[in-house]
PDB file of C-alpha atoms in Angstrom:
ATOM      1  CA  UNK H  22     -20.881  -2.513 -58.462  1.00  0.00           C
ATOM      2  CA  UNK H  23     -21.992   0.288 -60.459  1.00  0.00           C
ATOM      3  CA  UNK H  24     -19.818   0.885 -63.481  1.00  0.00           C
ATOM      4  CA  UNK H  25     -19.575   3.208 -66.769  1.00  0.00           C
ATOM      5  CA  UNK H  26     -19.460   2.698 -70.157  1.00  0.00           C
ATOM      6  CA  UNK H  27     -18.294   6.239 -72.504  1.00  0.00           C
ATOM      7  CA  UNK H  28     -20.830   6.729 -75.088  1.00  0.00           C
ATOM      8  CA  UNK H  29     -18.945   6.665 -78.111  1.00  0.00           C
ATOM      9  CA  UNK H  30     -20.466   7.309 -81.515  1.00  0.00           C
ATOM     10  CA  UNK H  31     -21.339   4.246 -83.415  1.00  0.00           C
ATOM     11  CA  UNK H  32     -18.717   3.846 -86.596  1.00  0.00           C
ATOM     12  CA  UNK H  33     -20.098   4.369 -89.961  1.00  0.00           C
ATOM     13  CA  UNK H  34     -20.050   1.425 -92.335  1.00  0.00           C
ATOM     14  CA  UNK H  35     -20.857   1.307 -96.260  1.00  0.00           C
ATOM     15  CA  UNK H  36     -22.353  -1.970 -97.378  1.00  0.00           C
ATOM     16  CA  UNK H  37     -23.677  -2.950-100.803  1.00  0.00           C
ATOM     17  CA  UNK H  38     -27.655  -2.792-100.866  1.00  0.00           C
ATOM     18  CA  UNK H  39     -27.701  -5.371-103.078  1.00  0.00           C
ATOM     19  CA  UNK H  40     -26.583  -8.168-100.439  1.00  0.00           C
ATOM     20  CA  UNK H  41     -28.202  -9.758 -98.302  1.00  0.00           C
ATOM     21  CA  UNK H  42     -28.134  -8.305 -94.118  1.00  0.00           C
ATOM     22  CA  UNK H  43     -24.921 -10.289 -92.640  1.00  0.00           C
ATOM     23  CA  UNK H  44     -27.039 -12.208 -89.815  1.00  0.00           C
ATOM     24  CA  UNK H  45     -26.715 -10.805 -86.449  1.00  0.00           C
ATOM     25  CA  UNK H  46     -24.367 -13.201 -84.175  1.00  0.00           C
ATOM     26  CA  UNK H  47     -25.242 -15.824 -81.518  1.00  0.00           C
ATOM     27  CA  UNK H  48     -24.616 -15.398 -78.340  1.00  0.00           C
ATOM     28  CA  UNK H  49     -23.424 -17.953 -76.614  1.00  0.00           C
ATOM     29  CA  UNK H  50     -25.713 -17.316 -73.215  1.00  0.00           C
ATOM     30  CA  UNK H  51     -28.726 -15.827 -72.638  1.00  0.00           C
ATOM     31  CA  UNK H  52     -28.555 -12.312 -72.030  1.00  0.00           C
ATOM     32  CA  UNK H  53     -31.024 -13.604 -68.182  1.00  0.00           C
ATOM     33  CA  UNK H  54     -27.962 -15.874 -67.265  1.00  0.00           C
ATOM     34  CA  UNK H  55     -25.509 -12.706 -68.197  1.00  0.00           C
ATOM     35  CA  UNK H  56     -27.217 -10.372 -65.954  1.00  0.00           C
ATOM     36  CA  UNK H  57     -27.647 -12.383 -63.260  1.00  0.00           C
ATOM     37  CA  UNK H  58     -23.845 -13.264 -63.901  1.00  0.00           C
ATOM     38  CA  UNK H  59     -23.563  -9.234 -63.735  1.00  0.00           C
ATOM     39  CA  UNK H  60     -25.691  -9.217 -60.791  1.00  0.00           C
ATOM     40  CA  UNK H  61     -23.184 -11.968 -58.789  1.00  0.00           C
ATOM     41  CA  UNK H  62     -20.565 -10.289 -59.650  1.00  0.00           C
ATOM     42  CA  UNK H  63     -20.958  -7.067 -58.429  1.00  0.00           C
ATOM     43  CA  UNK H  64     -22.868  -8.245 -55.214  1.00  0.00           C
ATOM     44  CA  UNK H  65     -20.073 -10.315 -54.397  1.00  0.00           C
ATOM     45  CA  UNK H  66     -17.255  -7.336 -54.673  1.00  0.00           C
ATOM     46  CA  UNK H  67     -18.372  -5.923 -51.916  1.00  0.00           C
ATOM     47  CA  UNK H  68     -17.154  -8.931 -49.877  1.00  0.00           C
ATOM     48  CA  UNK H  69     -14.477  -9.281 -51.540  1.00  0.00           C
ATOM     49  CA  UNK H  70     -13.222  -5.493 -51.242  1.00  0.00           C
ATOM     50  CA  UNK H  71     -13.632  -6.778 -47.528  1.00  0.00           C
ATOM     51  CA  UNK H  72     -11.422  -9.281 -47.437  1.00  0.00           C
ATOM     52  CA  UNK H  73      -8.889  -7.234 -49.771  1.00  0.00           C
ATOM     53  CA  UNK H  74      -8.311  -5.436 -46.740  1.00  0.00           C
ATOM     54  CA  UNK H  75      -7.551  -8.378 -44.307  1.00  0.00           C
ATOM     55  CA  UNK H  76      -4.667  -8.233 -45.359  1.00  0.00           C
ATOM     56  CA  UNK H  77      -3.707  -5.184 -48.435  1.00  0.00           C
ATOM     57  CA  UNK H  78      -3.703  -1.197 -47.511  1.00  0.00           C
ATOM     58  CA  UNK H  79      -6.783  -0.212 -49.571  1.00  0.00           C
ATOM     59  CA  UNK H  80      -4.869   1.956 -52.245  1.00  0.00           C
ATOM     60  CA  UNK H  81      -3.204  -1.613 -52.394  1.00  0.00           C
ATOM     61  CA  UNK H  82      -6.454  -3.425 -53.115  1.00  0.00           C
ATOM     62  CA  UNK H  83      -7.863  -0.687 -55.508  1.00  0.00           C
ATOM     63  CA  UNK H  84      -4.323  -0.859 -57.166  1.00  0.00           C
ATOM     64  CA  UNK H  85      -4.869  -5.072 -57.648  1.00  0.00           C
ATOM     65  CA  UNK H  86      -8.075  -4.738 -58.869  1.00  0.00           C
ATOM     66  CA  UNK H  87      -7.454  -1.618 -61.281  1.00  0.00           C
ATOM     67  CA  UNK H  88      -4.164  -4.299 -62.857  1.00  0.00           C
ATOM     68  CA  UNK H  89      -6.021  -7.163 -62.870  1.00  0.00           C
ATOM     69  CA  UNK H  90      -9.073  -5.990 -63.956  1.00  0.00           C
ATOM     70  CA  UNK H  91      -7.183  -3.555 -67.305  1.00  0.00           C
ATOM     71  CA  UNK H  92      -5.660  -6.604 -68.097  1.00  0.00           C
ATOM     72  CA  UNK H  93      -8.611  -8.427 -68.639  1.00  0.00           C
ATOM     73  CA  UNK H  94      -9.940  -5.354 -71.103  1.00  0.00           C
ATOM     74  CA  UNK H  95      -6.288  -5.489 -72.676  1.00  0.00           C
ATOM     75  CA  UNK H  96      -6.640  -9.157 -73.736  1.00  0.00           C
ATOM     76  CA  UNK H  97     -10.208  -8.808 -75.000  1.00  0.00           C
ATOM     77  CA  UNK H  98      -9.033  -5.721 -76.853  1.00  0.00           C
ATOM     78  CA  UNK H  99      -6.390  -7.905 -77.723  1.00  0.00           C
ATOM     79  CA  UNK H 100      -8.733 -10.650 -79.289  1.00  0.00           C
ATOM     80  CA  UNK H 101     -10.840  -8.402 -81.364  1.00  0.00           C
ATOM     81  CA  UNK H 102      -8.059  -5.658 -82.417  1.00  0.00           C
ATOM     82  CA  UNK H 103      -8.328  -2.603 -80.603  1.00  0.00           C
ATOM     83  CA  UNK H 104      -6.680   0.228 -80.827  1.00  0.00           C
ATOM     84  CA  UNK H 105      -6.567   2.581 -78.004  1.00  0.00           C
ATOM     85  CA  UNK H 106      -7.940   5.912 -78.773  1.00  0.00           C
ATOM     86  CA  UNK H 107      -6.177   9.092 -79.641  1.00  0.00           C
ATOM     87  CA  UNK H 108      -6.483  13.107 -79.350  1.00  0.00           C
ATOM     88  CA  UNK H 109      -4.691  14.627 -76.073  1.00  0.00           C
ATOM     89  CA  UNK H 110      -7.661  16.103 -75.457  1.00  0.00           C
ATOM     90  CA  UNK H 111      -9.808  12.828 -75.645  1.00  0.00           C
ATOM     91  CA  UNK H 112      -6.708  11.773 -73.612  1.00  0.00           C
ATOM     92  CA  UNK H 113      -7.222  14.608 -71.090  1.00  0.00           C
ATOM     93  CA  UNK H 114     -11.280  13.561 -70.151  1.00  0.00           C
ATOM     94  CA  UNK H 115      -9.996  10.072 -70.227  1.00  0.00           C
ATOM     95  CA  UNK H 116      -8.240  10.688 -67.536  1.00  0.00           C
ATOM     96  CA  UNK H 117     -10.786  12.716 -65.771  1.00  0.00           C
ATOM     97  CA  UNK H 118     -13.880   9.822 -65.919  1.00  0.00           C
ATOM     98  CA  UNK H 119     -10.704   7.376 -64.326  1.00  0.00           C
ATOM     99  CA  UNK H 120     -10.732   8.778 -61.360  1.00  0.00           C
ATOM    100  CA  UNK H 121     -14.164   9.778 -60.556  1.00  0.00           C
ATOM    101  CA  UNK H 122     -15.583   6.513 -61.924  1.00  0.00           C
ATOM    102  CA  UNK H 123     -12.997   4.313 -60.626  1.00  0.00           C
ATOM    103  CA  UNK H 124      -9.866   5.555 -59.015  1.00  0.00           C
ATOM    104  CA  UNK H 125     -11.614   7.375 -56.256  1.00  0.00           C
ATOM    105  CA  UNK H 126     -14.915   5.034 -55.761  1.00  0.00           C
ATOM    106  CA  UNK H 127     -13.133   2.086 -55.782  1.00  0.00           C
ATOM    107  CA  UNK H 128     -10.200   3.958 -53.062  1.00  0.00           C
ATOM    108  CA  UNK H 129     -13.751   5.068 -51.115  1.00  0.00           C
ATOM    109  CA  UNK H 130     -15.133   1.987 -50.976  1.00  0.00           C
ATOM    110  CA  UNK H 131     -11.639   0.060 -50.171  1.00  0.00           C
ATOM    111  CA  UNK H 132     -11.411   2.775 -46.858  1.00  0.00           C
ATOM    112  CA  UNK H 133     -14.714   2.558 -46.007  1.00  0.00           C
ATOM    113  CA  UNK H 134     -14.775  -1.239 -45.309  1.00  0.00           C
ATOM    114  CA  UNK H 135     -12.569  -1.162 -42.738  1.00  0.00           C
ATOM    115  CA  UNK H 136     -15.096   0.213 -40.502  1.00  0.00           C
ATOM    116  CA  UNK H 137     -18.145  -0.774 -41.397  1.00  0.00           C
ATOM    117  CA  UNK H 138     -19.545  -4.185 -42.621  1.00  0.00           C
ATOM    118  CA  UNK H 139     -20.113  -5.097 -46.492  1.00  0.00           C
ATOM    119  CA  UNK H 140     -23.640  -5.390 -46.190  1.00  0.00           C
ATOM    120  CA  UNK H 141     -23.770  -1.299 -45.637  1.00  0.00           C
ATOM    121  CA  UNK H 142     -21.401  -0.441 -48.281  1.00  0.00           C
ATOM    122  CA  UNK H 143     -23.132  -2.465 -50.799  1.00  0.00           C
ATOM    123  CA  UNK H 144     -27.052  -0.865 -49.768  1.00  0.00           C
ATOM    124  CA  UNK H 145     -24.536   2.572 -50.115  1.00  0.00           C
ATOM    125  CA  UNK H 146     -23.674   1.381 -53.643  1.00  0.00           C
ATOM    126  CA  UNK H 147     -27.445   1.283 -54.342  1.00  0.00           C
ATOM    127  CA  UNK H 148     -28.407   5.404 -53.424  1.00  0.00           C
ATOM    128  CA  UNK H 149     -25.915   6.190 -57.336  1.00  0.00           C
ATOM    129  CA  UNK H 150     -29.287   6.843 -59.368  1.00  0.00           C
ATOM    130  CA  UNK H 151     -29.894   9.010 -56.384  1.00  0.00           C
ATOM    131  CA  UNK H 152     -28.039  10.504 -56.849  1.00  0.00           C
ATOM    132  CA  UNK H 153     -28.198  10.862 -60.427  1.00  0.00           C
ATOM    133  CA  UNK H 154     -31.131  12.107 -60.285  1.00  0.00           C
ATOM    134  CA  UNK H 155     -30.647  15.114 -58.115  1.00  0.00           C
ATOM    135  CA  UNK H 156     -27.395  16.118 -60.081  1.00  0.00           C
ATOM    136  CA  UNK H 157     -29.231  15.843 -63.236  1.00  0.00           C
ATOM    137  CA  UNK H 158     -31.921  18.172 -62.607  1.00  0.00           C
ATOM    138  CA  UNK H 159     -28.622  21.091 -61.900  1.00  0.00           C
ATOM    139  CA  UNK H 160     -26.259  19.844 -64.591  1.00  0.00           C
ATOM    140  CA  UNK H 161     -28.198  18.337 -67.319  1.00  0.00           C
ATOM    141  CA  UNK H 162     -31.204  20.523 -68.810  1.00  0.00           C
ATOM    142  CA  UNK H 163     -32.853  18.114 -70.971  1.00  0.00           C
ATOM    143  CA  UNK H 164     -33.525  16.136 -67.634  1.00  0.00           C
ATOM    144  CA  UNK H 165     -36.590  17.659 -66.686  1.00  0.00           C
ATOM    145  CA  UNK H 166     -38.291  16.506 -63.363  1.00  0.00           C
ATOM    146  CA  UNK H 167     -41.573  14.578 -62.426  1.00  0.00           C
ATOM    147  CA  UNK H 168     -43.638  14.566 -59.786  1.00  0.00           C
ATOM    148  CA  UNK H 169     -43.124  10.627 -59.796  1.00  0.00           C
ATOM    149  CA  UNK H 170     -39.484  11.437 -59.890  1.00  0.00           C
ATOM    150  CA  UNK H 171     -38.983  13.575 -56.974  1.00  0.00           C
ATOM    151  CA  UNK H 172     -41.091  11.342 -55.411  1.00  0.00           C
ATOM    152  CA  UNK H 173     -38.172   8.744 -55.863  1.00  0.00           C
ATOM    153  CA  UNK H 174     -36.466  10.743 -54.464  1.00  0.00           C
ATOM    154  CA  UNK H 175     -37.124  11.741 -51.190  1.00  0.00           C
ATOM    155  CA  UNK H 176     -38.232   8.177 -50.793  1.00  0.00           C
ATOM    156  CA  UNK H 177     -34.486   7.533 -51.715  1.00  0.00           C
ATOM    157  CA  UNK H 178     -33.133   8.755 -48.845  1.00  0.00           C
ATOM    158  CA  UNK H 179     -36.197   8.369 -46.726  1.00  0.00           C
ATOM    159  CA  UNK H 180     -34.595   4.311 -47.476  1.00  0.00           C
ATOM    160  CA  UNK H 181     -31.532   5.616 -46.748  1.00  0.00           C
ATOM    161  CA  UNK H 182     -32.239   7.039 -43.317  1.00  0.00           C
ATOM    162  CA  UNK H 183     -33.859   3.902 -42.166  1.00  0.00           C
ATOM    163  CA  UNK H 184     -30.656   2.027 -42.830  1.00  0.00           C
ATOM    164  CA  UNK H 185     -28.886   4.561 -41.013  1.00  0.00           C
ATOM    165  CA  UNK H 186     -31.021   4.394 -38.044  1.00  0.00           C
ATOM    166  CA  UNK H 187     -31.891   8.001 -38.106  1.00  0.00           C
ATOM    167  CA  UNK H 188     -34.043   7.782 -34.983  1.00  0.00           C
ATOM    168  CA  UNK H 189     -32.144   6.376 -32.948  1.00  0.00           C
ATOM    169  CA  UNK H 190     -28.564   9.257 -33.520  1.00  0.00           C
ATOM    170  CA  UNK H 191     -27.241   6.616 -36.534  1.00  0.00           C
ATOM    171  CA  UNK H 192     -25.970   5.201 -32.559  1.00  0.00           C
ATOM    172  CA  UNK H 193     -23.380   1.522 -33.495  1.00  0.00           C
ATOM    173  CA  UNK H 194     -22.053   3.415 -37.013  1.00  0.00           C
ATOM    174  CA  UNK H 195     -19.121   4.579 -38.149  1.00  0.00           C
ATOM    175  CA  UNK H 196     -19.277   8.194 -39.463  1.00  0.00           C
ATOM    176  CA  UNK H 197     -16.552   8.470 -41.794  1.00  0.00           C
ATOM    177  CA  UNK H 198     -16.646   4.838 -43.213  1.00  0.00           C
ATOM    178  CA  UNK H 199     -20.834   5.631 -44.343  1.00  0.00           C
ATOM    179  CA  UNK H 200     -19.897   8.663 -46.112  1.00  0.00           C
ATOM    180  CA  UNK H 201     -17.235   7.387 -47.536  1.00  0.00           C
ATOM    181  CA  UNK H 202     -19.584   4.721 -48.743  1.00  0.00           C
ATOM    182  CA  UNK H 203     -21.845   7.534 -49.751  1.00  0.00           C
ATOM    183  CA  UNK H 204     -19.325   9.957 -50.997  1.00  0.00           C
ATOM    184  CA  UNK H 205     -18.375   6.707 -53.419  1.00  0.00           C
ATOM    185  CA  UNK H 206     -21.527   6.604 -55.050  1.00  0.00           C
ATOM    186  CA  UNK H 207     -22.052  10.304 -55.378  1.00  0.00           C
ATOM    187  CA  UNK H 208     -18.776   9.867 -57.468  1.00  0.00           C
ATOM    188  CA  UNK H 209     -19.883   8.036 -60.133  1.00  0.00           C
ATOM    189  CA  UNK H 210     -22.691   9.926 -61.511  1.00  0.00           C
ATOM    190  CA  UNK H 211     -20.838  13.043 -61.121  1.00  0.00           C
ATOM    191  CA  UNK H 212     -18.169  10.912 -63.715  1.00  0.00           C
ATOM    192  CA  UNK H 213     -21.248  10.144 -66.046  1.00  0.00           C
ATOM    193  CA  UNK H 214     -22.181  13.337 -66.374  1.00  0.00           C
ATOM    194  CA  UNK H 215     -18.937  14.369 -67.019  1.00  0.00           C
ATOM    195  CA  UNK H 216     -17.953  11.924 -69.610  1.00  0.00           C
ATOM    196  CA  UNK H 217     -21.638  12.672 -71.073  1.00  0.00           C
ATOM    197  CA  UNK H 218     -20.456  16.288 -71.666  1.00  0.00           C
ATOM    198  CA  UNK H 219     -16.827  15.233 -72.758  1.00  0.00           C
ATOM    199  CA  UNK H 220     -16.894  11.726 -73.997  1.00  0.00           C
ATOM    200  CA  UNK H 221     -20.054  10.830 -76.048  1.00  0.00           C
ATOM    201  CA  UNK H 222     -19.641  11.278 -79.867  1.00  0.00           C
ATOM    202  CA  UNK H 223     -16.584  10.297 -79.584  1.00  0.00           C
ATOM    203  CA  UNK H 224     -14.827   8.271 -82.869  1.00  0.00           C
ATOM    204  CA  UNK H 225     -13.947   5.667 -80.577  1.00  0.00           C
ATOM    205  CA  UNK H 226     -15.460   1.715 -79.402  1.00  0.00           C
ATOM    206  CA  UNK H 227     -16.722   1.839 -76.354  1.00  0.00           C
ATOM    207  CA  UNK H 228     -14.127  -1.022 -75.445  1.00  0.00           C
ATOM    208  CA  UNK H 229     -11.110   1.481 -76.949  1.00  0.00           C
ATOM    209  CA  UNK H 230     -12.092   4.210 -74.617  1.00  0.00           C
ATOM    210  CA  UNK H 231     -12.955   1.775 -71.197  1.00  0.00           C
ATOM    211  CA  UNK H 232      -9.808   0.117 -71.911  1.00  0.00           C
ATOM    212  CA  UNK H 233      -7.343   3.615 -71.718  1.00  0.00           C
ATOM    213  CA  UNK H 234      -9.922   4.564 -68.672  1.00  0.00           C
ATOM    214  CA  UNK H 235      -8.623   1.669 -66.685  1.00  0.00           C
ATOM    215  CA  UNK H 236      -5.536   2.273 -67.708  1.00  0.00           C
ATOM    216  CA  UNK H 237      -5.082   5.414 -66.854  1.00  0.00           C
ATOM    217  CA  UNK H 238      -7.146   4.857 -63.425  1.00  0.00           C
ATOM    218  CA  UNK H 239      -4.064   2.322 -62.834  1.00  0.00           C
ATOM    219  CA  UNK H 240      -1.636   4.656 -63.478  1.00  0.00           C
ATOM    220  CA  UNK H 241      -3.264   7.223 -60.907  1.00  0.00           C
ATOM    221  CA  UNK H 242      -2.743   4.275 -58.420  1.00  0.00           C
ATOM    222  CA  UNK H 243       0.389   3.330 -59.464  1.00  0.00           C
ATOM    223  CA  UNK H 244       1.495   6.977 -58.278  1.00  0.00           C
ATOM    224  CA  UNK H 245      -0.695   7.778 -55.414  1.00  0.00           C
ATOM    225  CA  UNK H 246      -0.318   3.560 -53.581  1.00  0.00           C
ATOM    226  CA  UNK H 247       3.263   4.067 -53.093  1.00  0.00           C
ATOM    227  CA  UNK H 248       2.973   7.979 -51.376  1.00  0.00           C
ATOM    228  CA  UNK H 249       0.569   6.398 -48.492  1.00  0.00           C
ATOM    229  CA  UNK H 250       1.074   2.761 -48.292  1.00  0.00           C
ATOM    230  CA  UNK H 251       4.577   0.618 -47.089  1.00  0.00           C
ATOM    231  CA  UNK H 252       5.699  -2.477 -49.258  1.00  0.00           C
ATOM    232  CA  UNK H 253       3.595  -5.673 -47.171  1.00  0.00           C
ATOM    233  CA  UNK H 254       5.701  -7.538 -45.313  1.00  0.00           C
ATOM    234  CA  UNK H 255       4.191 -10.281 -46.621  1.00  0.00           C
ATOM    235  CA  UNK H 256       1.186 -11.481 -48.734  1.00  0.00           C
ATOM    236  CA  UNK H 257      -1.188 -12.909 -47.367  1.00  0.00           C
ATOM    237  CA  UNK H 258      -2.592 -16.135 -50.299  1.00  0.00           C
ATOM    238  CA  UNK H 259      -6.345 -15.251 -49.390  1.00  0.00           C
ATOM    239  CA  UNK H 260      -6.754 -11.879 -49.766  1.00  0.00           C
ATOM    240  CA  UNK H 261      -4.829 -11.538 -52.338  1.00  0.00           C
ATOM    241  CA  UNK H 262      -7.014 -14.369 -54.771  1.00  0.00           C
ATOM    242  CA  UNK H 263      -9.718 -11.912 -53.223  1.00  0.00           C
ATOM    243  CA  UNK H 264      -8.122  -8.811 -55.183  1.00  0.00           C
ATOM    244  CA  UNK H 265      -7.417 -10.551 -58.273  1.00  0.00           C
ATOM    245  CA  UNK H 266     -10.924 -11.986 -58.119  1.00  0.00           C
ATOM    246  CA  UNK H 267     -12.118  -8.688 -57.472  1.00  0.00           C
ATOM    247  CA  UNK H 268     -10.414  -7.219 -60.551  1.00  0.00           C
ATOM    248  CA  UNK H 269     -10.707 -10.289 -63.320  1.00  0.00           C
ATOM    249  CA  UNK H 270     -14.445 -10.304 -63.319  1.00  0.00           C
ATOM    250  CA  UNK H 271     -15.667  -7.946 -60.639  1.00  0.00           C
ATOM    251  CA  UNK H 272     -13.448  -4.658 -62.855  1.00  0.00           C
ATOM    252  CA  UNK H 273     -12.891  -6.276 -65.843  1.00  0.00           C
ATOM    253  CA  UNK H 274     -15.564  -9.143 -67.177  1.00  0.00           C
ATOM    254  CA  UNK H 275     -18.262  -7.272 -65.682  1.00  0.00           C
ATOM    255  CA  UNK H 276     -17.609  -4.447 -67.859  1.00  0.00           C
ATOM    256  CA  UNK H 277     -17.876  -6.789 -71.364  1.00  0.00           C
ATOM    257  CA  UNK H 278     -20.428  -8.678 -69.837  1.00  0.00           C
ATOM    258  CA  UNK H 279     -22.266  -4.954 -69.462  1.00  0.00           C
ATOM    259  CA  UNK H 280     -21.172  -4.045 -72.778  1.00  0.00           C
ATOM    260  CA  UNK H 281     -23.211  -7.071 -74.153  1.00  0.00           C
ATOM    261  CA  UNK H 282     -26.532  -6.735 -72.194  1.00  0.00           C
ATOM    262  CA  UNK H 283     -26.364  -2.669 -73.153  1.00  0.00           C
ATOM    263  CA  UNK H 284     -26.124  -3.697 -77.177  1.00  0.00           C
ATOM    264  CA  UNK H 285     -28.609  -6.634 -76.873  1.00  0.00           C
ATOM    265  CA  UNK H 286     -31.128  -5.185 -74.148  1.00  0.00           C
ATOM    266  CA  UNK H 287     -30.823  -2.090 -74.191  1.00  0.00           C
ATOM    267  CA  UNK H 288     -29.068   0.138 -71.206  1.00  0.00           C
ATOM    268  CA  UNK H 289     -32.672   0.834 -69.195  1.00  0.00           C
ATOM    269  CA  UNK H 290     -32.672  -2.912 -68.973  1.00  0.00           C
ATOM    270  CA  UNK H 291     -28.948  -3.469 -68.441  1.00  0.00           C
ATOM    271  CA  UNK H 292     -29.185  -0.707 -65.388  1.00  0.00           C
ATOM    272  CA  UNK H 293     -31.349  -2.738 -63.386  1.00  0.00           C
ATOM    273  CA  UNK H 294     -28.695  -5.093 -62.266  1.00  0.00           C
ATOM    274  CA  UNK H 295     -28.480  -2.432 -60.000  1.00  0.00           C
ATOM    275  CA  UNK H 296     -31.279  -2.894 -57.746  1.00  0.00           C
ATOM    276  CA  UNK H 297     -29.775  -6.767 -57.543  1.00  0.00           C
ATOM    277  CA  UNK H 298     -26.503  -5.137 -55.927  1.00  0.00           C
ATOM    278  CA  UNK H 299     -27.408  -4.823 -52.529  1.00  0.00           C
ATOM    279  CA  UNK H 300     -29.209  -7.683 -51.949  1.00  0.00           C
ATOM    280  CA  UNK H 301     -26.658  -9.963 -53.317  1.00  0.00           C
ATOM    281  CA  UNK H 302     -24.087  -8.140 -50.995  1.00  0.00           C
ATOM    282  CA  UNK H 303     -25.992  -8.012 -47.815  1.00  0.00           C
ATOM    283  CA  UNK H 304     -26.834 -12.405 -48.229  1.00  0.00           C
ATOM    284  CA  UNK H 305     -23.076 -12.736 -49.178  1.00  0.00           C
ATOM    285  CA  UNK H 306     -22.076 -10.344 -46.243  1.00  0.00           C
ATOM    286  CA  UNK H 307     -24.654 -12.029 -43.327  1.00  0.00           C
ATOM    287  CA  UNK H 308     -24.333 -15.710 -44.784  1.00  0.00           C
ATOM    288  CA  UNK H 309     -19.773 -15.912 -45.637  1.00  0.00           C
ATOM    289  CA  UNK H 310     -18.740 -12.758 -43.321  1.00  0.00           C
ATOM    290  CA  UNK H 311     -21.179 -13.474 -40.187  1.00  0.00           C
ATOM    291  CA  UNK H 312     -21.440  -9.521 -40.514  1.00  0.00           C
ATOM    292  CA  UNK H 313     -25.257  -8.516 -38.798  1.00  0.00           C
ATOM    293  CA  UNK H 314     -28.123  -7.275 -40.049  1.00  0.00           C
ATOM    294  CA  UNK H 315     -30.974  -5.984 -37.751  1.00  0.00           C
ATOM    295  CA  UNK H 316     -34.550  -5.172 -39.814  1.00  0.00           C
ATOM    296  CA  UNK H 317     -33.836  -1.655 -40.526  1.00  0.00           C
ATOM    297  CA  UNK H 318     -31.234  -2.288 -42.911  1.00  0.00           C
ATOM    298  CA  UNK H 319     -33.209  -4.789 -45.663  1.00  0.00           C
ATOM    299  CA  UNK H 320     -36.236  -2.466 -44.615  1.00  0.00           C
ATOM    300  CA  UNK H 321     -34.356   0.781 -45.721  1.00  0.00           C
ATOM    301  CA  UNK H 322     -32.964  -1.306 -48.224  1.00  0.00           C
ATOM    302  CA  UNK H 323     -36.551  -1.748 -50.177  1.00  0.00           C
ATOM    303  CA  UNK H 324     -37.114   1.796 -49.842  1.00  0.00           C
ATOM    304  CA  UNK H 325     -34.106   2.907 -51.185  1.00  0.00           C
ATOM    305  CA  UNK H 326     -34.158   0.387 -54.004  1.00  0.00           C
ATOM    306  CA  UNK H 327     -38.321   1.807 -54.660  1.00  0.00           C
ATOM    307  CA  UNK H 328     -37.122   5.099 -54.677  1.00  0.00           C
ATOM    308  CA  UNK H 329     -33.900   4.797 -57.083  1.00  0.00           C
ATOM    309  CA  UNK H 330     -36.364   2.999 -59.978  1.00  0.00           C
ATOM    310  CA  UNK H 331     -38.813   5.678 -59.143  1.00  0.00           C
ATOM    311  CA  UNK H 332     -36.243   7.970 -60.417  1.00  0.00           C
ATOM    312  CA  UNK H 333     -35.232   6.257 -63.920  1.00  0.00           C
ATOM    313  CA  UNK H 334     -38.805   6.400 -64.999  1.00  0.00           C
ATOM    314  CA  UNK H 335     -38.911   8.951 -67.525  1.00  0.00           C
ATOM    315  CA  UNK H 336     -42.013  11.224 -68.521  1.00  0.00           C
ATOM    316  CA  UNK H 337     -44.449   9.866 -71.031  1.00  0.00           C
ATOM    317  CA  UNK H 338     -45.219  10.964 -74.195  1.00  0.00           C
ATOM    318  CA  UNK H 339     -48.236  14.152 -74.095  1.00  0.00           C
ATOM    319  CA  UNK H 340     -47.441  14.542 -70.632  1.00  0.00           C
TER     320      UNK H 340
END
């Protein structure tokens, strides 16, 4: 599942130039293994959401997810002795980022999976780069379009229509649930653009910013959830375990894995995980939940991913 990491300016450090450069820390696992683990974690997130909604209301699923995810980030911050960011302005921007990147899309996906398969939700998530490219043309003046990227945008949305079976009049699909999943995917790039405009260069670490962001999102759901749901009469174990796993792994650990990948192989390679998520989500939904699969779903998903990949092609020097 797509995630966002606030961009903070690197901290300046002074070092005696006569001393040898400190050795780079060795990673316990090769980055390819961590890349695969992140793909699996986010790919299975949609299955876990579906299982969670079998026992709890969507807002409760989201609140539990954020609560467990925040706990993991808090533990990581304690181990690394990181502090929460300072400044009212920073916290105000983080509150908006928490809503756009966590509280809103997580809730929309949970509500969408009440009426649509987890496979469709996972494929809708893959449209996020398409929405991002379309929005960046309007919101980011430095992000100029190219023919290849515009073609990718058109191809990607053709894939969406294929997945939805537009030639059949979208027969058999729940329009509300599908719209919620697509809106959740749209919320991510809106949040990324907001973060890029307001939090880039903030004098705080990535871990500190994201820990604060998840904390604020948890507080937002802590206020909203009691207003729209009642305390469950019982607490079924399997959905509860799914929510705990979704939060601890799909939100908390996934963010930490993403940090390491971005730092080691760069954001472009790390973002490639987005293209594996719908494949894993579809396989998990069909194999474990027994969800039905027609030819248009995998074919449309391939077209969506191809279009999303083209939208990420940058203008080369001299063009």
